[in-house]
mmCIF file with all atom_site columns, C-alpha atoms in Angstrom:
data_model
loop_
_atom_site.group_PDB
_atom_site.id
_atom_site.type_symbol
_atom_site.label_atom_id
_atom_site.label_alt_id
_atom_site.label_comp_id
_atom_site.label_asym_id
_atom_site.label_entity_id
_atom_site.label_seq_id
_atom_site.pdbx_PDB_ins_code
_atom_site.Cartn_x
_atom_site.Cartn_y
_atom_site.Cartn_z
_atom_site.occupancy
_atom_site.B_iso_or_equiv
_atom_site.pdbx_formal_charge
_atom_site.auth_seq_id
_atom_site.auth_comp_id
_atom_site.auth_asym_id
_atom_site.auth_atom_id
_atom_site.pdbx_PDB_model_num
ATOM 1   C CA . UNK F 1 1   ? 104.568 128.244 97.979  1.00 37.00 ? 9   UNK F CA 1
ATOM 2   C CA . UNK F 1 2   ? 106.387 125.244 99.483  1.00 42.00 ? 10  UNK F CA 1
ATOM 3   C CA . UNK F 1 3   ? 104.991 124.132 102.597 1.00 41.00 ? 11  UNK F CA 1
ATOM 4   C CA . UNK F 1 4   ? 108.534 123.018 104.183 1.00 45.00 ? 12  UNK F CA 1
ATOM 5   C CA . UNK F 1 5   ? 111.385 125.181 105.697 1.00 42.00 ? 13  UNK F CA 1
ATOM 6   C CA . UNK F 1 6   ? 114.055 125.761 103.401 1.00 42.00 ? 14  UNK F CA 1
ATOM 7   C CA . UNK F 1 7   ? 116.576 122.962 103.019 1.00 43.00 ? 15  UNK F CA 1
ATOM 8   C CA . UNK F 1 8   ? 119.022 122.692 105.440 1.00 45.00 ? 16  UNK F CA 1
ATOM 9   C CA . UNK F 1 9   ? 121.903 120.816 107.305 1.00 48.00 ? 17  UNK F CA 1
ATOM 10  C CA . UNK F 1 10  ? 120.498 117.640 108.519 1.00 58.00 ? 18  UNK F CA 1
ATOM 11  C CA . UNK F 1 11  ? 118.655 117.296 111.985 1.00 64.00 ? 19  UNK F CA 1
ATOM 12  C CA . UNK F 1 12  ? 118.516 114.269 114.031 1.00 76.00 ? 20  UNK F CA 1
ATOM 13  C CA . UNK F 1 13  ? 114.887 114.592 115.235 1.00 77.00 ? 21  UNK F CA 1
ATOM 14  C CA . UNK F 1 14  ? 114.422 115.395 110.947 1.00 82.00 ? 22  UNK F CA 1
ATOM 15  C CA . UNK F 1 15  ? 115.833 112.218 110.128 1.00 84.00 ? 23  UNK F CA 1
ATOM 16  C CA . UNK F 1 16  ? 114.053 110.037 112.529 1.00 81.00 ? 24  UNK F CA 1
ATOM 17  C CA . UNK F 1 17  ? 111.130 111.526 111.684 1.00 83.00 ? 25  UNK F CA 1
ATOM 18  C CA . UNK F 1 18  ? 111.557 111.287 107.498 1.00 87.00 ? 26  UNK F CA 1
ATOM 19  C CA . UNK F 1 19  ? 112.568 107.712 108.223 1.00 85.00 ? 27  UNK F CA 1
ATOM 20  C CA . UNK F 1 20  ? 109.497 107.157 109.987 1.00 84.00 ? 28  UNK F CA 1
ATOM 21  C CA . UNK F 1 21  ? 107.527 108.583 106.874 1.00 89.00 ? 29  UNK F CA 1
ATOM 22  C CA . UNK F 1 22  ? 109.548 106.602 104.456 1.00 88.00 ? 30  UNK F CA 1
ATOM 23  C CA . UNK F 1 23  ? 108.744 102.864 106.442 1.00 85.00 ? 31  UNK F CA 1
ATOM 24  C CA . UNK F 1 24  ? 105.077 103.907 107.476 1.00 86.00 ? 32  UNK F CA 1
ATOM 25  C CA . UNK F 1 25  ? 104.715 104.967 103.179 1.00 89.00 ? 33  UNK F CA 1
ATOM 26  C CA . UNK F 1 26  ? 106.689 101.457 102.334 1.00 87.00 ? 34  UNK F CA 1
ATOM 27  C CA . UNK F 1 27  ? 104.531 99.321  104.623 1.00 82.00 ? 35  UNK F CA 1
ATOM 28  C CA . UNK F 1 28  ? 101.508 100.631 102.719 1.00 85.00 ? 36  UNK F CA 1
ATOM 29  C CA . UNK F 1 29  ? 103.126 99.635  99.688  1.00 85.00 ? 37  UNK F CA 1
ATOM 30  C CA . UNK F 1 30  ? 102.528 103.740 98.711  1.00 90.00 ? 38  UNK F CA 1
ATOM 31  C CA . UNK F 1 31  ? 104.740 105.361 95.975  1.00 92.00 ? 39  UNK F CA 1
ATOM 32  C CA . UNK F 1 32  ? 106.147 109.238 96.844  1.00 93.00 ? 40  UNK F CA 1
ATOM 33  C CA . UNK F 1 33  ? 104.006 110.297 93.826  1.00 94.00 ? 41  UNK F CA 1
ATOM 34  C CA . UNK F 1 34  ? 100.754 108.429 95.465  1.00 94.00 ? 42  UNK F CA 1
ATOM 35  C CA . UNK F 1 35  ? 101.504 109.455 98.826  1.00 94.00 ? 43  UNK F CA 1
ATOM 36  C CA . UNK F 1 36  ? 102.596 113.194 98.056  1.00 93.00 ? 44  UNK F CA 1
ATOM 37  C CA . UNK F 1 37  ? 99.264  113.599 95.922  1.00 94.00 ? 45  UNK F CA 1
ATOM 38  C CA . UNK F 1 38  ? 97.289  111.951 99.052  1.00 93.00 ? 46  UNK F CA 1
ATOM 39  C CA . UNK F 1 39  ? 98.511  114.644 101.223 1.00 92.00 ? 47  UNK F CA 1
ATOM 40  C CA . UNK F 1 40  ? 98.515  117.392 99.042  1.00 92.00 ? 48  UNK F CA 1
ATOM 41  C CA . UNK F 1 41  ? 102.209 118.117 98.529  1.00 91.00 ? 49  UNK F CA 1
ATOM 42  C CA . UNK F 1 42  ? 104.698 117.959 96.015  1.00 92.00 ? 50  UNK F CA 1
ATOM 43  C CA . UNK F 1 43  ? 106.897 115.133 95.438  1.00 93.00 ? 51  UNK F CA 1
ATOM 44  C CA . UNK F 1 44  ? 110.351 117.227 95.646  1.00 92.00 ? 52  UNK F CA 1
ATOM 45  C CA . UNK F 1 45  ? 108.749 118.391 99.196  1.00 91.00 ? 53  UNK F CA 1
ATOM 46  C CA . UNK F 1 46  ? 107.749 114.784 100.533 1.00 92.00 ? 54  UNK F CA 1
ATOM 47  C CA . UNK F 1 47  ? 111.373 113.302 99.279  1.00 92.00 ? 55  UNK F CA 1
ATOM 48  C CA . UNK F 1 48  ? 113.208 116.034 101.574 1.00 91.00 ? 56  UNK F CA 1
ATOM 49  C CA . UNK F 1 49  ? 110.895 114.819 104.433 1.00 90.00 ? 57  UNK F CA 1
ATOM 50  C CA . UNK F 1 50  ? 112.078 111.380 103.656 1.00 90.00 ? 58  UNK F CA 1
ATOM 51  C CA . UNK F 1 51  ? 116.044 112.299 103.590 1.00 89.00 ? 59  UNK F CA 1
ATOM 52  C CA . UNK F 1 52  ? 115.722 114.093 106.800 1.00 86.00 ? 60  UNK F CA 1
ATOM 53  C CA . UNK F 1 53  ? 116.603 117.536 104.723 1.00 88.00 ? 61  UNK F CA 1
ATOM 54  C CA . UNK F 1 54  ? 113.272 119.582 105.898 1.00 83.00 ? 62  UNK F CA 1
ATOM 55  C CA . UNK F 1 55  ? 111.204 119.727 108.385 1.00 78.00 ? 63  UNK F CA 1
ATOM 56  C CA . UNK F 1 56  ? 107.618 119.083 109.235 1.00 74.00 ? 64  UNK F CA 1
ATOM 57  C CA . UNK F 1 57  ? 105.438 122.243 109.609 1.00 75.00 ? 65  UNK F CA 1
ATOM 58  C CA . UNK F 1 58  ? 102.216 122.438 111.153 1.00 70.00 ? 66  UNK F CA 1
ATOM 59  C CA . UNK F 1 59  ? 100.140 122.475 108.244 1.00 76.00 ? 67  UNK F CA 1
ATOM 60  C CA . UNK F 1 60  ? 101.678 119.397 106.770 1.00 85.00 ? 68  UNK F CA 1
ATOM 61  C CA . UNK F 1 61  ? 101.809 116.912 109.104 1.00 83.00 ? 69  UNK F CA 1
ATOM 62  C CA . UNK F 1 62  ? 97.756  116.720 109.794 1.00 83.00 ? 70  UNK F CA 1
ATOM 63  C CA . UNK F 1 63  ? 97.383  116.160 105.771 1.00 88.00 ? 71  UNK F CA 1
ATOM 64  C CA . UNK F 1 64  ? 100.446 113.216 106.007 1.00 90.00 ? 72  UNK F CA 1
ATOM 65  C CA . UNK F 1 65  ? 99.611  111.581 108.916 1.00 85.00 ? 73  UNK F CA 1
ATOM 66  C CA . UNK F 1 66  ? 95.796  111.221 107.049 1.00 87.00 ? 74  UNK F CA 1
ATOM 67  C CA . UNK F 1 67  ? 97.339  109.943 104.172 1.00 90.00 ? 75  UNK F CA 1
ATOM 68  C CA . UNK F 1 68  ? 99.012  107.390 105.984 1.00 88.00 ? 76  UNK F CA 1
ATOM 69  C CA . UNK F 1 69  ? 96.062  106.634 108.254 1.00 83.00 ? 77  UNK F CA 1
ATOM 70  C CA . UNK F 1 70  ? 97.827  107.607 111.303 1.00 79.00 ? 78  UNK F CA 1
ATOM 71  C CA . UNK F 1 71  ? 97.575  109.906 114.439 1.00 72.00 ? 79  UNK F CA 1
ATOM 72  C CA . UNK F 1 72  ? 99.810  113.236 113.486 1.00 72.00 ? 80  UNK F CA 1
ATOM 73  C CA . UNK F 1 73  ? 101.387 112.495 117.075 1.00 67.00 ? 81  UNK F CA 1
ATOM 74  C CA . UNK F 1 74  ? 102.749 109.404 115.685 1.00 69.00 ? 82  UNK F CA 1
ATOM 75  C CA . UNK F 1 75  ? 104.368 111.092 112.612 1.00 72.00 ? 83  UNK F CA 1
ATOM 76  C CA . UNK F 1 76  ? 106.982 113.388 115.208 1.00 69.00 ? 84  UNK F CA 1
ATOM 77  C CA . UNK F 1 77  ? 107.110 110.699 118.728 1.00 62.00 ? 85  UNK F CA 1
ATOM 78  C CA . UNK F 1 78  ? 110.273 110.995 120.227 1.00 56.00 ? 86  UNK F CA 1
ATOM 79  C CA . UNK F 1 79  ? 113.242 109.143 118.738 1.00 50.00 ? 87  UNK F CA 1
ATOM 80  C CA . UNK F 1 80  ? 112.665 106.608 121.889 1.00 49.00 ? 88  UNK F CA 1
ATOM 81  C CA . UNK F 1 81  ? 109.092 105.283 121.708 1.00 48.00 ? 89  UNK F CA 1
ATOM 82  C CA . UNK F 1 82  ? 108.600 102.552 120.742 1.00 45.00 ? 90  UNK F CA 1
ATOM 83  C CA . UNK F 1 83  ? 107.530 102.885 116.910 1.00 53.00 ? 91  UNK F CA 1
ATOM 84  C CA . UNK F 1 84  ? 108.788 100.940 114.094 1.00 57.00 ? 92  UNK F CA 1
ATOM 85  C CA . UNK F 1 85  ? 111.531 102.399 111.866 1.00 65.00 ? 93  UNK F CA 1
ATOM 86  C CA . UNK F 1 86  ? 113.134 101.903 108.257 1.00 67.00 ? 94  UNK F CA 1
ATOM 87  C CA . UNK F 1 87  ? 115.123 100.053 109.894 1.00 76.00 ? 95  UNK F CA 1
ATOM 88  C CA . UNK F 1 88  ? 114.223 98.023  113.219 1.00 83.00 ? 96  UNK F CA 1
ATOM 89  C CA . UNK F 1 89  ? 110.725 96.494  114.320 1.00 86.00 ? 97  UNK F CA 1
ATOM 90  C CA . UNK F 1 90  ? 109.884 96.630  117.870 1.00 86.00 ? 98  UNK F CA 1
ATOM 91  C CA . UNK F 1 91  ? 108.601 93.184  119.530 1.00 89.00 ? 99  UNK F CA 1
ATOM 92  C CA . UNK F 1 92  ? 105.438 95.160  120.480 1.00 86.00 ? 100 UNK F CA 1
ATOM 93  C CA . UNK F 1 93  ? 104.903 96.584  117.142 1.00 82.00 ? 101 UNK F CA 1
ATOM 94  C CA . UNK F 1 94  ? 104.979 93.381  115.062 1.00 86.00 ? 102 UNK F CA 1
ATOM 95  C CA . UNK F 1 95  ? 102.473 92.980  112.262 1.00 84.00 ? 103 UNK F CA 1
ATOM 96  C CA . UNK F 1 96  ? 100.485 89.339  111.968 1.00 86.00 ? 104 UNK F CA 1
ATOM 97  C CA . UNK F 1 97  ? 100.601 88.189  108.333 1.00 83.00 ? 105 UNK F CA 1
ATOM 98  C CA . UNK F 1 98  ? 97.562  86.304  107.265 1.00 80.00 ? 106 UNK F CA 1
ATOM 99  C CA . UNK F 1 99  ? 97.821  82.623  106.545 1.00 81.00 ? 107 UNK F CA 1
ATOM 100 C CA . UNK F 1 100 ? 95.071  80.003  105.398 1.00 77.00 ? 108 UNK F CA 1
ATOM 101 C CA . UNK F 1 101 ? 95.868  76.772  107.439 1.00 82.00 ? 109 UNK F CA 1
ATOM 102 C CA . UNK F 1 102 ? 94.342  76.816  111.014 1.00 82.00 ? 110 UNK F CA 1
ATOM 103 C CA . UNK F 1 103 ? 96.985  76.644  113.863 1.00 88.00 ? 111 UNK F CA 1
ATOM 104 C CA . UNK F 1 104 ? 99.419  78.616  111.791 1.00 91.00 ? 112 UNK F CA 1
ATOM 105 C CA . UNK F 1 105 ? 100.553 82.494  112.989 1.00 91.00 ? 113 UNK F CA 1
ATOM 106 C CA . UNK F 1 106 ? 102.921 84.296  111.109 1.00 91.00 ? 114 UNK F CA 1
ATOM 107 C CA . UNK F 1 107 ? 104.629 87.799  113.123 1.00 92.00 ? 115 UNK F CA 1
ATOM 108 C CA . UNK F 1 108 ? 106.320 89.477  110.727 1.00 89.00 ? 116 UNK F CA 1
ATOM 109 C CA . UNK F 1 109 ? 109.902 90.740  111.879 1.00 92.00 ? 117 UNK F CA 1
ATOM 110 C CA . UNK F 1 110 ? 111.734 92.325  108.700 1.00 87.00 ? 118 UNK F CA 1
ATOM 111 C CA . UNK F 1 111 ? 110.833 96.053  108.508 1.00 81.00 ? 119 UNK F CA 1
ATOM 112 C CA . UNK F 1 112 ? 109.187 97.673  105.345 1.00 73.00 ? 120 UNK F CA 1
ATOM 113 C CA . UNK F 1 113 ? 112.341 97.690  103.130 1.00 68.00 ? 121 UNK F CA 1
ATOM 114 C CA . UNK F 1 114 ? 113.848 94.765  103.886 1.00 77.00 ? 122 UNK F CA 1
ATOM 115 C CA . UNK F 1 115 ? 114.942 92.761  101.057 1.00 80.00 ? 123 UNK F CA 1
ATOM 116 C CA . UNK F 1 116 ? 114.871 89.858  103.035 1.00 87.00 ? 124 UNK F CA 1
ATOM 117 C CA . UNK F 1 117 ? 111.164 88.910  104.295 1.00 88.00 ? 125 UNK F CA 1
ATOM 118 C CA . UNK F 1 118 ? 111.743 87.864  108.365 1.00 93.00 ? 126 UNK F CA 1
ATOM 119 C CA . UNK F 1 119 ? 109.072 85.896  110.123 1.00 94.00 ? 127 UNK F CA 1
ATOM 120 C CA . UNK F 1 120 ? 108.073 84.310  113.406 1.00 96.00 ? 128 UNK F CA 1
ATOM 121 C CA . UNK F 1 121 ? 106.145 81.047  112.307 1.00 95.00 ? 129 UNK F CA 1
ATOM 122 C CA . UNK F 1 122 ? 104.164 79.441  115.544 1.00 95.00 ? 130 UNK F CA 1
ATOM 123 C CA . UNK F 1 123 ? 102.212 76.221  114.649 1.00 94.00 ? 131 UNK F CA 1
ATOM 124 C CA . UNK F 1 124 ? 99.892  74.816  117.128 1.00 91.00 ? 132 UNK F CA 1
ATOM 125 C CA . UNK F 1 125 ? 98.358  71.468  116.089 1.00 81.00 ? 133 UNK F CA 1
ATOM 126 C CA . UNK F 1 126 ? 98.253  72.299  112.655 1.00 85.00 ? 134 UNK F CA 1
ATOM 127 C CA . UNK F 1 127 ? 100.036 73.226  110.201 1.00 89.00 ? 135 UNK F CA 1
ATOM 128 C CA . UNK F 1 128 ? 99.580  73.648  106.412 1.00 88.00 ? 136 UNK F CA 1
ATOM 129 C CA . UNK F 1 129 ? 97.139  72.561  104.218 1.00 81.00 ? 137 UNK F CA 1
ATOM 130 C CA . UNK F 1 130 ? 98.719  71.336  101.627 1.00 87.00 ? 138 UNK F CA 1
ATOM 131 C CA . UNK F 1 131 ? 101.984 71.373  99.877  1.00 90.00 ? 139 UNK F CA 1
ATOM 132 C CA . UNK F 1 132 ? 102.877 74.507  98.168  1.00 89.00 ? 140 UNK F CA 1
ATOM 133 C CA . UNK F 1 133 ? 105.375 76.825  96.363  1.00 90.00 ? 141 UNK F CA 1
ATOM 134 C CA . UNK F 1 134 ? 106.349 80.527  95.314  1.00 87.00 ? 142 UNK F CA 1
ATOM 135 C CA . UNK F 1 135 ? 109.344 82.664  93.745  1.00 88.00 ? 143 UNK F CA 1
ATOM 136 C CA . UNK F 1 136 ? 112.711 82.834  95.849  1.00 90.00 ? 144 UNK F CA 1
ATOM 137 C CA . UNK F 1 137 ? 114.505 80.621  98.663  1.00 95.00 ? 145 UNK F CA 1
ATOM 138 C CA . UNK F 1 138 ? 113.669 80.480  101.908 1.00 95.00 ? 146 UNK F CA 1
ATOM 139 C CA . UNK F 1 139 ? 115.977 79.933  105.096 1.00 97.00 ? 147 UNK F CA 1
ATOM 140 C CA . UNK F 1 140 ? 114.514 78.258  108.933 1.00 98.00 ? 148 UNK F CA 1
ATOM 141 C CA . UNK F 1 141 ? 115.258 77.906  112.878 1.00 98.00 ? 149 UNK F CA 1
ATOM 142 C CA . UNK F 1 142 ? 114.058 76.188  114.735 1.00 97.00 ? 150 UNK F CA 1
ATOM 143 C CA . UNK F 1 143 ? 113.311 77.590  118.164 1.00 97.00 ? 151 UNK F CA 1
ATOM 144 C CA . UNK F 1 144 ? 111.227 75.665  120.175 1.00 96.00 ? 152 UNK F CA 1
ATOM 145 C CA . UNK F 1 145 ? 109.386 72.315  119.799 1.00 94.00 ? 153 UNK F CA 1
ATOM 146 C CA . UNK F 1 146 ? 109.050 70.138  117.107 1.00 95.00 ? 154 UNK F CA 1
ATOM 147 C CA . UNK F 1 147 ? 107.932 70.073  113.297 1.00 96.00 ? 155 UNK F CA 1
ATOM 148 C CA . UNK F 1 148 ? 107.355 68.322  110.126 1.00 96.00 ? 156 UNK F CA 1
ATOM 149 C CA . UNK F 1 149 ? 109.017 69.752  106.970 1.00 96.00 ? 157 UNK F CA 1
ATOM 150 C CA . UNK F 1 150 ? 108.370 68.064  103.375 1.00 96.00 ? 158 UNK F CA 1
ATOM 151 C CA . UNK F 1 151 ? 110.612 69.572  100.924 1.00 97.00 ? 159 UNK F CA 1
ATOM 152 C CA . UNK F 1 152 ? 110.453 67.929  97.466  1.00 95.00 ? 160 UNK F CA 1
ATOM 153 C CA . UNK F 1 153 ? 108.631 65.103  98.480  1.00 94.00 ? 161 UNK F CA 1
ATOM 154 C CA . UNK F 1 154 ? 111.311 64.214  100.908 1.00 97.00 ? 162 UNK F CA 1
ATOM 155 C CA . UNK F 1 155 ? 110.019 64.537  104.699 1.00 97.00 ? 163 UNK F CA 1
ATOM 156 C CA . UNK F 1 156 ? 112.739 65.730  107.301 1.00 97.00 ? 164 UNK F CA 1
ATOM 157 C CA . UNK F 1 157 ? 111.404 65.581  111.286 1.00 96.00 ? 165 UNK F CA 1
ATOM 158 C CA . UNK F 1 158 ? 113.283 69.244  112.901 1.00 97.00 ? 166 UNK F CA 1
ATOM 159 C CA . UNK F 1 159 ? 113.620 69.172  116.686 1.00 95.00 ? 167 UNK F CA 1
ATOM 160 C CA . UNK F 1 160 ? 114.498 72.892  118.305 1.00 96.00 ? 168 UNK F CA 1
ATOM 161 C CA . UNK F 1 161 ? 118.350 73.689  117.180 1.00 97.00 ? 169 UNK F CA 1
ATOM 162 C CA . UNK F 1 162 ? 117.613 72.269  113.805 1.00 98.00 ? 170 UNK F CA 1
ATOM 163 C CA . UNK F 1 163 ? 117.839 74.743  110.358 1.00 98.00 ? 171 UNK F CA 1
ATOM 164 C CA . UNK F 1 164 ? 116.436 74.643  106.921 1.00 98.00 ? 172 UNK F CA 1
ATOM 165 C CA . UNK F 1 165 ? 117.388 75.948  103.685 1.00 98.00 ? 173 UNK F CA 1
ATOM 166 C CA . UNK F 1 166 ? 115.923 75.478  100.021 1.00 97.00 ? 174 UNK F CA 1
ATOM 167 C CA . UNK F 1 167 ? 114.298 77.017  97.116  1.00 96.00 ? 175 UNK F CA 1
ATOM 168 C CA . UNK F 1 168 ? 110.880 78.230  97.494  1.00 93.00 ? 176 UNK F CA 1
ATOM 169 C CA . UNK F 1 169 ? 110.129 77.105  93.791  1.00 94.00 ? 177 UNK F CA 1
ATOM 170 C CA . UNK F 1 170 ? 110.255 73.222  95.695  1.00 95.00 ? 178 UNK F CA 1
ATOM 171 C CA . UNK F 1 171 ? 106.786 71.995  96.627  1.00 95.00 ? 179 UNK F CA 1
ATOM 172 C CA . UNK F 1 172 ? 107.170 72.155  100.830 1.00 95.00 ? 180 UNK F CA 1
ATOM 173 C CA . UNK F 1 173 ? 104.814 71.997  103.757 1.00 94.00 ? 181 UNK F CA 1
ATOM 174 C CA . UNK F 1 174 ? 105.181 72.112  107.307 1.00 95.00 ? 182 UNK F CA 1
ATOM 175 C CA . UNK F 1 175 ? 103.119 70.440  110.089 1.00 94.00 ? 183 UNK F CA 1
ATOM 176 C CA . UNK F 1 176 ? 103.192 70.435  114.011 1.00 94.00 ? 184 UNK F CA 1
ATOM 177 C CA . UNK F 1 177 ? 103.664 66.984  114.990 1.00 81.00 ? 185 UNK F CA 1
ATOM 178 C CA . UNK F 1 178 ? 103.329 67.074  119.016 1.00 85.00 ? 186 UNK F CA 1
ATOM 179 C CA . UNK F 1 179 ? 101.540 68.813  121.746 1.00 87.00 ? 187 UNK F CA 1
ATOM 180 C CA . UNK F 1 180 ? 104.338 71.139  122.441 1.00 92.00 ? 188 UNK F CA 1
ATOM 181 C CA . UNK F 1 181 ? 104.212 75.083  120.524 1.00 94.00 ? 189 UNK F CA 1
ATOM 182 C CA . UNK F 1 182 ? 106.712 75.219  117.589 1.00 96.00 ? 190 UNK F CA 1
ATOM 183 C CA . UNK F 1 183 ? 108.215 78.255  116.762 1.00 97.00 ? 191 UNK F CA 1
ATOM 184 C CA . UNK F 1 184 ? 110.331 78.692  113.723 1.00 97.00 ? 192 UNK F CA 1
ATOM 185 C CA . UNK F 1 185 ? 112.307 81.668  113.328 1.00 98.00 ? 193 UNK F CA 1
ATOM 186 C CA . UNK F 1 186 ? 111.619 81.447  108.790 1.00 96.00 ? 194 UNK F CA 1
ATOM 187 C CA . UNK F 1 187 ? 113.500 83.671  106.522 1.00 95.00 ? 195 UNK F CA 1
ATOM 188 C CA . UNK F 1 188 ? 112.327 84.182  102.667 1.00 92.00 ? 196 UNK F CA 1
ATOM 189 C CA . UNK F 1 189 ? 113.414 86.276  100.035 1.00 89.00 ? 197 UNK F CA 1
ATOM 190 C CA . UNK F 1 190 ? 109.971 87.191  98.614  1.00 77.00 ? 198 UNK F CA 1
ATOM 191 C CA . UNK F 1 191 ? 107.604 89.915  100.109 1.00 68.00 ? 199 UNK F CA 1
ATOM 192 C CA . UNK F 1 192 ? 104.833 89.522  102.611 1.00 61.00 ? 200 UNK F CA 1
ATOM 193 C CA . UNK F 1 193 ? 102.290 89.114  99.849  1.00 57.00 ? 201 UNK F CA 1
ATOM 194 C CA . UNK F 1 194 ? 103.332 86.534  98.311  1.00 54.00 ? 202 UNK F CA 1
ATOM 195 C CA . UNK F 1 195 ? 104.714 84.543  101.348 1.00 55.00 ? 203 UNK F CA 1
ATOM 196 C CA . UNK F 1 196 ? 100.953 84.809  102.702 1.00 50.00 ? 204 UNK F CA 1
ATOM 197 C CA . UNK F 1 197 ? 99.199  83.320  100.008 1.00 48.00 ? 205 UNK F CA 1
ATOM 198 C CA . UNK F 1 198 ? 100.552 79.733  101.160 1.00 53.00 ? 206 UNK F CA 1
ATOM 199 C CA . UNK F 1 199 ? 100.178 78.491  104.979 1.00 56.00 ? 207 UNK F CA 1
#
């Protein structure tokens, strides 16, 4: 016996809340198959949750919101709190991605399927340890104060205003060179888990 109503016309409060699903399932890198057998539901059923074509019933949403390690309240909050979404990321909802230089912080700001990876880079009297590169190309702003790029062996000193562009495959690195907070508004075309294994 399905667990869902029967499918029907789409529902705004349906699709907000299957979006919801969909970017809370992406952002733990879950597949419908892994996250449908989690909560104990078919995958035809969670896919119609996802497209906003059935709604939650009672008995469904506990067993989802534990597979995605969530309150159940969180699954079905009101289109207007502020949660993240497939495809926005509130300020007060951004995720810290872990780096391994000290006086490096990277916010990410792309949601969960972006294909672009969007992140707020703040370096405080530091910066990274040592030169390094990954897959993809990589775009920068920046925003406030002042930094040391080496791309390529080639050292370029960026002053708020100043941009960035190159291929991620080129050895780079990045250091703070005053007293003042930089903040670099960084753009790269590979995912989280790769950006964080180099600053």
């Amino acid at each position: 016996m399905d667990v869902l109503d029967e499918a029907k016309p789409k529902d705004d409060a349906d699709v907000r809340v299957g979006r919801r699903v969909r970017a809370l399932r992406l952002e733990r890198r879950l597949s419908l198959a892994e996250l449908a057998a989690k909560a104990g539901i078919s995958i035809g059923a969670l896919s119609q949750i996802e497209r906003g074509m059935s709604s939650l019933r009672v008995k469904v949403i506990w067993p989802l919101a534990a597979a995605l390690d969530i309150e159940a309240s969180a699954l079905i909050a009101d289109g207007n709190d502020a949660v993240n979404d497939l495809y926005c990321v509130r300020a007060e909802k951004r995720r810290s991605i872990p780096v391994k230089s000290e006086g490096v912080a990277k916010a990410l700001l792309s949601p969960p399927a972006a294909a672009l990876t969007g992140m707020l880079v703040t370096v405080e009297g530091g910066g990274t340890a040592e030169a390094y590169a990954h897959a993809g190309h990589e775009f920068g702003f920046v925003m406030a104060g002042e930094v040391e790029l080496v791309v390529d062996a080639t050292t370029y000193v960026l002053k708020a205003g100043d941009s960035f562009a190159f291929k991620s495959t080129l050895l780079h690195a990045f250091r703070n060179l005053g007293s003042e907070r930089c903040q670099i508004l960084w753009v790269n075309t590979t995912k989280p888990s790769e950006v964080r294994d180099g600053a």
